[in-house]
Amino acid sequence: MPGRLQYKSALITGAGSGIGLESSLLFAQEGANVLLADINLPAAEKGAALIKHRFPDVTAVAIQADVGKEADIKHAVDVAVKEFGRLDIMFNNAGIMHPKDDNALNTEEAIWDLTMTINVKGVWWGCKYAILAMRQNPLDESKGLRVGGSIINTASFVSIMGAATPQLAYTASKGAVLAMTRELAMVHAREGIRLNSLCPGPLKTPLLMDFLNTDEKKNRRLVHLPMGRFGEAVELAKAALFLASDDSSYVTGTDFKVDGGLTSCYVTPLGEPALPPPPSLV
């Protein structure tokens, strides 16, 4: 039975770990050829090797890319098109949450600038070069539209509501991703290019766990989670799969929240037992 991404090709940034790695594996499982881009090349290569072992019928390529450098993103898109013949899916997932990111009084300008370069410029460049590549994809004669593709940008729940722990540069950067995605979705809708933001809640990934490095910080987040637990990266990968596939063919410009109910909640009792992950994720 063909997978949901059969005959498609995808480029995923930050593919060496977390959401990026889980998405790479899931996209490959669903039939996509995948280019795994990460600043940590060994991590990307490990992911590509895992795909080749599990799913020998698809192609997986690893590449080193720093999304804070425009030339690296352009090169990654060029490699994807060269390797796969086209680009159908661009998942701008790479980002940082610097441990020294704080409030307006304490965040250093260098931390602000670094966060904006990676989290905002990196997504802008990813969209820019993906759009140029997707414009080269063939026409769908039945619809009279170019089969452009799907661009997914990782934002965050903090782009919709304030964070309980100060992280001003990160919050501002993810708000920019949300606004940028909405505008680009409108500009390119008639080209068959869909753009959507994926807004994760707090996840049990190294990125967040390194930032929430005390029990106090973790509890400040958990008190706002109706499910009483952090999300799993694979749960976000499944949401990204929906946005990447034709199942979401009429979805563009959305803020897809996958947050365990956080953005619908005021506060939950910390004493309540946590809801465990589904058995398939354990």
Coordinates of N, CA, C and O in Angstrom, one line a residue, residues 4-10 27 30-34 84 86-89 147 149 244-246:
R4 N 1.7 7.8 2.5 CA 1.1 9.1 2.3 C 2.0 10.1 1.6 O 1.5 11.2 1.2
L5 N 3.3 9.8 1.6 CA 4.2 10.7 0.9 C 4.9 10.0 -0.2 O 6.0 10.4 -0.6
Q6 N 4.3 9.0 -0.8 CA 4.9 8.2 -1.8 C 5.3 9.1 -3.0 O 4.5 10.0 -3.4
Y7 N 6.5 8.9 -3.5 CA 7.0 9.7 -4.7 C 7.3 11.2 -4.4 O 7.6 11.9 -5.3
K8 N 7.3 11.5 -3.1 CA 7.6 12.9 -2.8 C 9.0 13.0 -2.2 O 9.6 12.0 -1.8
S9 N 9.5 14.2 -2.1 CA 10.8 14.5 -1.6 C 10.7 15.6 -0.5 O 9.9 16.5 -0.7
A10 N 11.5 15.4 0.5 CA 11.4 16.3 1.7 C 12.8 16.8 2.1 O 13.8 16.0 2.1
F27 N 8.5 10.4 7.7 CA 8.3 10.8 6.3 C 8.9 9.6 5.4 O 8.2 9.3 4.4
E30 N 6.6 6.8 5.2 CA 5.5 7.0 4.4 C 5.8 7.2 2.9 O 5.0 7.6 2.1
G31 N 7.1 6.9 2.6 CA 7.5 6.8 1.2 C 8.3 7.9 0.6 O 8.7 7.9 -0.6
A32 N 8.6 8.9 1.4 CA 9.3 10.1 0.9 C 10.8 9.9 0.9 O 11.4 9.2 1.8
N33 N 11.5 10.4 -0.1 CA 12.9 10.6 -0.1 C 13.2 11.8 0.8 O 12.6 12.8 0.7
V34 N 14.3 11.7 1.7 CA 14.5 12.7 2.7 C 15.9 13.2 2.7 O 16.9 12.4 2.7
F84 N 16.9 14.4 -5.8 CA 15.6 13.8 -5.9 C 14.8 14.3 -7.1 O 13.7 13.8 -7.4
R86 N 13.3 17.1 -7.5 CA 12.3 18.1 -7.2 C 12.2 18.2 -5.6 O 12.8 17.4 -4.9
L87 N 11.5 19.2 -5.2 CA 11.3 19.4 -3.7 C 9.8 19.6 -3.5 O 9.2 20.5 -4.0
D88 N 9.2 18.7 -2.7 CA 7.8 18.8 -2.4 C 7.5 19.3 -1.0 O 6.5 19.9 -0.8
I89 N 8.4 19.0 -0.1 CA 8.2 19.4 1.3 C 9.4 20.0 1.9 O 10.5 19.5 1.8
V147 N 1.9 22.1 -9.1 CA 2.0 21.2 -7.9 C 3.2 21.8 -7.1 O 4.3 21.3 -7.2
G149 N 3.9 22.5 -3.4 CA 4.4 21.8 -2.3 C 3.9 22.3 -1.0 O 3.1 23.2 -0.9
A244 N 2.4 17.9 5.7 CA 3.2 17.6 4.5 C 2.4 16.8 3.5 O 2.7 16.9 2.3
S245 N 1.4 16.1 3.9 CA 0.7 15.2 3.0 C -0.4 15.8 2.3 O -0.9 16.9 2.6
D246 N -1.0 15.2 1.3 CA -2.2 15.7 0.6 C -3.4 15.6 1.5 O -4.5 16.1 1.1

